[in-house]
C-alpha cells in the first residue's frame, strides 16, 4: 500500500536531491558532449560516428527528462511542502 510522506524535512530533502541530480546530470552531459566534439574533430570512423549518433539520441531523451524532473519538483513537491507547512503550522 502506498503511503504519503508528511514530513516536511523529507520532502524538502527530496526536492534538493532531485535538483542536485538534474544539475549534476546536465553538467556531465556538457562535459561529455564537449569531449565527444573534441574527439570528433580528429576521429571519424564509422564506429565513432555510430557512438556519437547514439549519444545524441540519449541527449534527446535526457534533456526532456531533466525538464520533467524540474517541473515535478516545482509543480508538485514544492506545493506539497507548502501545504504540509501550513497544515503542520511550521
PDB file of C-alpha atoms in Angstrom:
ATOM      1  CA  UNK A   1       0.000   0.000   0.000  1.00  0.00           C
ATOM      2  CA  UNK A   2       1.298   3.455  -0.891  1.00  0.00           C
ATOM      3  CA  UNK A   3       1.808   5.996   1.841  1.00  0.00           C
ATOM      4  CA  UNK A   4       2.115   9.764   1.782  1.00  0.00           C
ATOM      5  CA  UNK A   5       5.197  11.310   3.305  1.00  0.00           C
ATOM      6  CA  UNK A   6       4.031  14.157   5.529  1.00  0.00           C
ATOM      7  CA  UNK A   7       7.460  15.009   6.889  1.00  0.00           C
ATOM      8  CA  UNK A   8       8.351  18.497   5.623  1.00  0.00           C
ATOM      9  CA  UNK A   9      12.078  17.928   6.015  1.00  0.00           C
ATOM     10  CA  UNK A  10      11.900  14.741   3.945  1.00  0.00           C
ATOM     11  CA  UNK A  11      10.017  16.480   1.149  1.00  0.00           C
ATOM     12  CA  UNK A  12      12.482  19.369   1.218  1.00  0.00           C
ATOM     13  CA  UNK A  13      15.407  16.919   1.128  1.00  0.00           C
ATOM     14  CA  UNK A  14      13.910  15.038  -1.830  1.00  0.00           C
ATOM     15  CA  UNK A  15      13.374  18.319  -3.683  1.00  0.00           C
ATOM     16  CA  UNK A  16      17.001  19.283  -3.140  1.00  0.00           C
ATOM     17  CA  UNK A  17      18.278  15.874  -4.163  1.00  0.00           C
ATOM     18  CA  UNK A  18      16.233  15.916  -7.357  1.00  0.00           C
ATOM     19  CA  UNK A  19      17.542  19.353  -8.304  1.00  0.00           C
ATOM     20  CA  UNK A  20      21.124  18.360  -7.446  1.00  0.00           C
ATOM     21  CA  UNK A  21      20.767  15.255  -9.608  1.00  0.00           C
ATOM     22  CA  UNK A  22      19.486  17.300 -12.542  1.00  0.00           C
ATOM     23  CA  UNK A  23      22.341  19.798 -12.143  1.00  0.00           C
ATOM     24  CA  UNK A  24      24.917  17.006 -11.975  1.00  0.00           C
ATOM     25  CA  UNK A  25      23.437  15.251 -14.991  1.00  0.00           C
ATOM     26  CA  UNK A  26      23.335  18.412 -17.071  1.00  0.00           C
ATOM     27  CA  UNK A  27      26.922  19.263 -16.139  1.00  0.00           C
ATOM     28  CA  UNK A  28      28.091  15.764 -17.045  1.00  0.00           C
ATOM     29  CA  UNK A  29      26.218  15.952 -20.342  1.00  0.00           C
ATOM     30  CA  UNK A  30      28.023  19.204 -21.179  1.00  0.00           C
ATOM     31  CA  UNK A  31      31.407  17.682 -20.346  1.00  0.00           C
ATOM     32  CA  UNK A  32      30.697  14.524 -22.324  1.00  0.00           C
ATOM     33  CA  UNK A  33      29.368  16.494 -25.276  1.00  0.00           C
ATOM     34  CA  UNK A  34      32.492  18.676 -25.306  1.00  0.00           C
ATOM     35  CA  UNK A  35      34.749  15.615 -25.118  1.00  0.00           C
ATOM     36  CA  UNK A  36      32.892  13.898 -27.935  1.00  0.00           C
ATOM     37  CA  UNK A  37      33.127  17.000 -30.115  1.00  0.00           C
ATOM     38  CA  UNK A  38      36.853  17.200 -29.409  1.00  0.00           C
ATOM     39  CA  UNK A  39      37.335  13.579 -30.411  1.00  0.00           C
ATOM     40  CA  UNK A  40      35.078  14.023 -33.454  1.00  0.00           C
ATOM     41  CA  UNK A  41      37.459  16.661 -34.790  1.00  0.00           C
ATOM     42  CA  UNK A  42      40.176  14.034 -35.261  1.00  0.00           C
ATOM     43  CA  UNK A  43      38.431  10.682 -35.272  1.00  0.00           C
ATOM     44  CA  UNK A  44      35.567   9.926 -37.589  1.00  0.00           C
ATOM     45  CA  UNK A  45      35.453   6.209 -38.270  1.00  0.00           C
ATOM     46  CA  UNK A  46      32.079   4.536 -38.657  1.00  0.00           C
ATOM     47  CA  UNK A  47      32.038   3.108 -35.125  1.00  0.00           C
ATOM     48  CA  UNK A  48      32.683   6.529 -33.605  1.00  0.00           C
ATOM     49  CA  UNK A  49      30.024   8.120 -35.808  1.00  0.00           C
ATOM     50  CA  UNK A  50      27.573   5.435 -34.629  1.00  0.00           C
ATOM     51  CA  UNK A  51      28.546   6.092 -30.996  1.00  0.00           C
ATOM     52  CA  UNK A  52      28.129   9.847 -31.453  1.00  0.00           C
ATOM     53  CA  UNK A  53      24.693   9.392 -33.010  1.00  0.00           C
ATOM     54  CA  UNK A  54      23.689   7.193 -30.078  1.00  0.00           C
ATOM     55  CA  UNK A  55      24.856   9.844 -27.643  1.00  0.00           C
ATOM     56  CA  UNK A  56      22.817  12.488 -29.482  1.00  0.00           C
ATOM     57  CA  UNK A  57      19.750  10.257 -29.178  1.00  0.00           C
ATOM     58  CA  UNK A  58      20.433   9.852 -25.460  1.00  0.00           C
ATOM     59  CA  UNK A  59      20.638  13.627 -25.069  1.00  0.00           C
ATOM     60  CA  UNK A  60      17.261  13.911 -26.789  1.00  0.00           C
ATOM     61  CA  UNK A  61      15.848  11.720 -24.006  1.00  0.00           C
ATOM     62  CA  UNK A  62      17.834  13.065 -21.056  1.00  0.00           C
ATOM     63  CA  UNK A  63      17.197  16.779 -21.606  1.00  0.00           C
ATOM     64  CA  UNK A  64      13.381  16.468 -21.558  1.00  0.00           C
ATOM     65  CA  UNK A  65      13.667  14.133 -18.575  1.00  0.00           C
ATOM     66  CA  UNK A  66      15.625  16.802 -16.686  1.00  0.00           C
ATOM     67  CA  UNK A  67      12.904  19.324 -17.530  1.00  0.00           C
ATOM     68  CA  UNK A  68      10.213  16.909 -16.325  1.00  0.00           C
ATOM     69  CA  UNK A  69      12.047  16.400 -13.031  1.00  0.00           C
ATOM     70  CA  UNK A  70      12.411  20.151 -12.536  1.00  0.00           C
ATOM     71  CA  UNK A  71       8.711  20.619 -13.318  1.00  0.00           C
ATOM     72  CA  UNK A  72       7.757  17.860 -10.864  1.00  0.00           C
ATOM     73  CA  UNK A  73       9.868  19.478  -8.150  1.00  0.00           C
ATOM     74  CA  UNK A  74       8.346  22.910  -8.702  1.00  0.00           C
ATOM     75  CA  UNK A  75       4.791  21.966  -9.625  1.00  0.00           C
ATOM     76  CA  UNK A  76       4.200  19.035  -7.259  1.00  0.00           C
ATOM     77  CA  UNK A  77       6.756  18.779  -4.472  1.00  0.00           C
ATOM     78  CA  UNK A  78       7.119  22.480  -3.649  1.00  0.00           C
ATOM     79  CA  UNK A  79       3.350  22.999  -3.354  1.00  0.00           C
ATOM     80  CA  UNK A  80       3.156  19.799  -1.285  1.00  0.00           C
ATOM     81  CA  UNK A  81       5.850  21.117   1.040  1.00  0.00           C
ATOM     82  CA  UNK A  82       3.990  24.419   1.379  1.00  0.00           C
ATOM     83  CA  UNK A  83       0.697  22.638   2.127  1.00  0.00           C
ATOM     84  CA  UNK A  84       2.404  20.491   4.756  1.00  0.00           C
ATOM     85  CA  UNK A  85       3.966  23.555   6.360  1.00  0.00           C
ATOM     86  CA  UNK A  86       0.576  25.253   6.598  1.00  0.00           C
ATOM     87  CA  UNK A  87      -1.126  22.045   7.824  1.00  0.00           C
ATOM     88  CA  UNK A  88       1.551  21.450  10.445  1.00  0.00           C
ATOM     89  CA  UNK A  89       1.803  25.173  11.165  1.00  0.00           C
ATOM     90  CA  UNK A  90       5.564  25.284  10.639  1.00  0.00           C
TER      91      UNK A  90
END
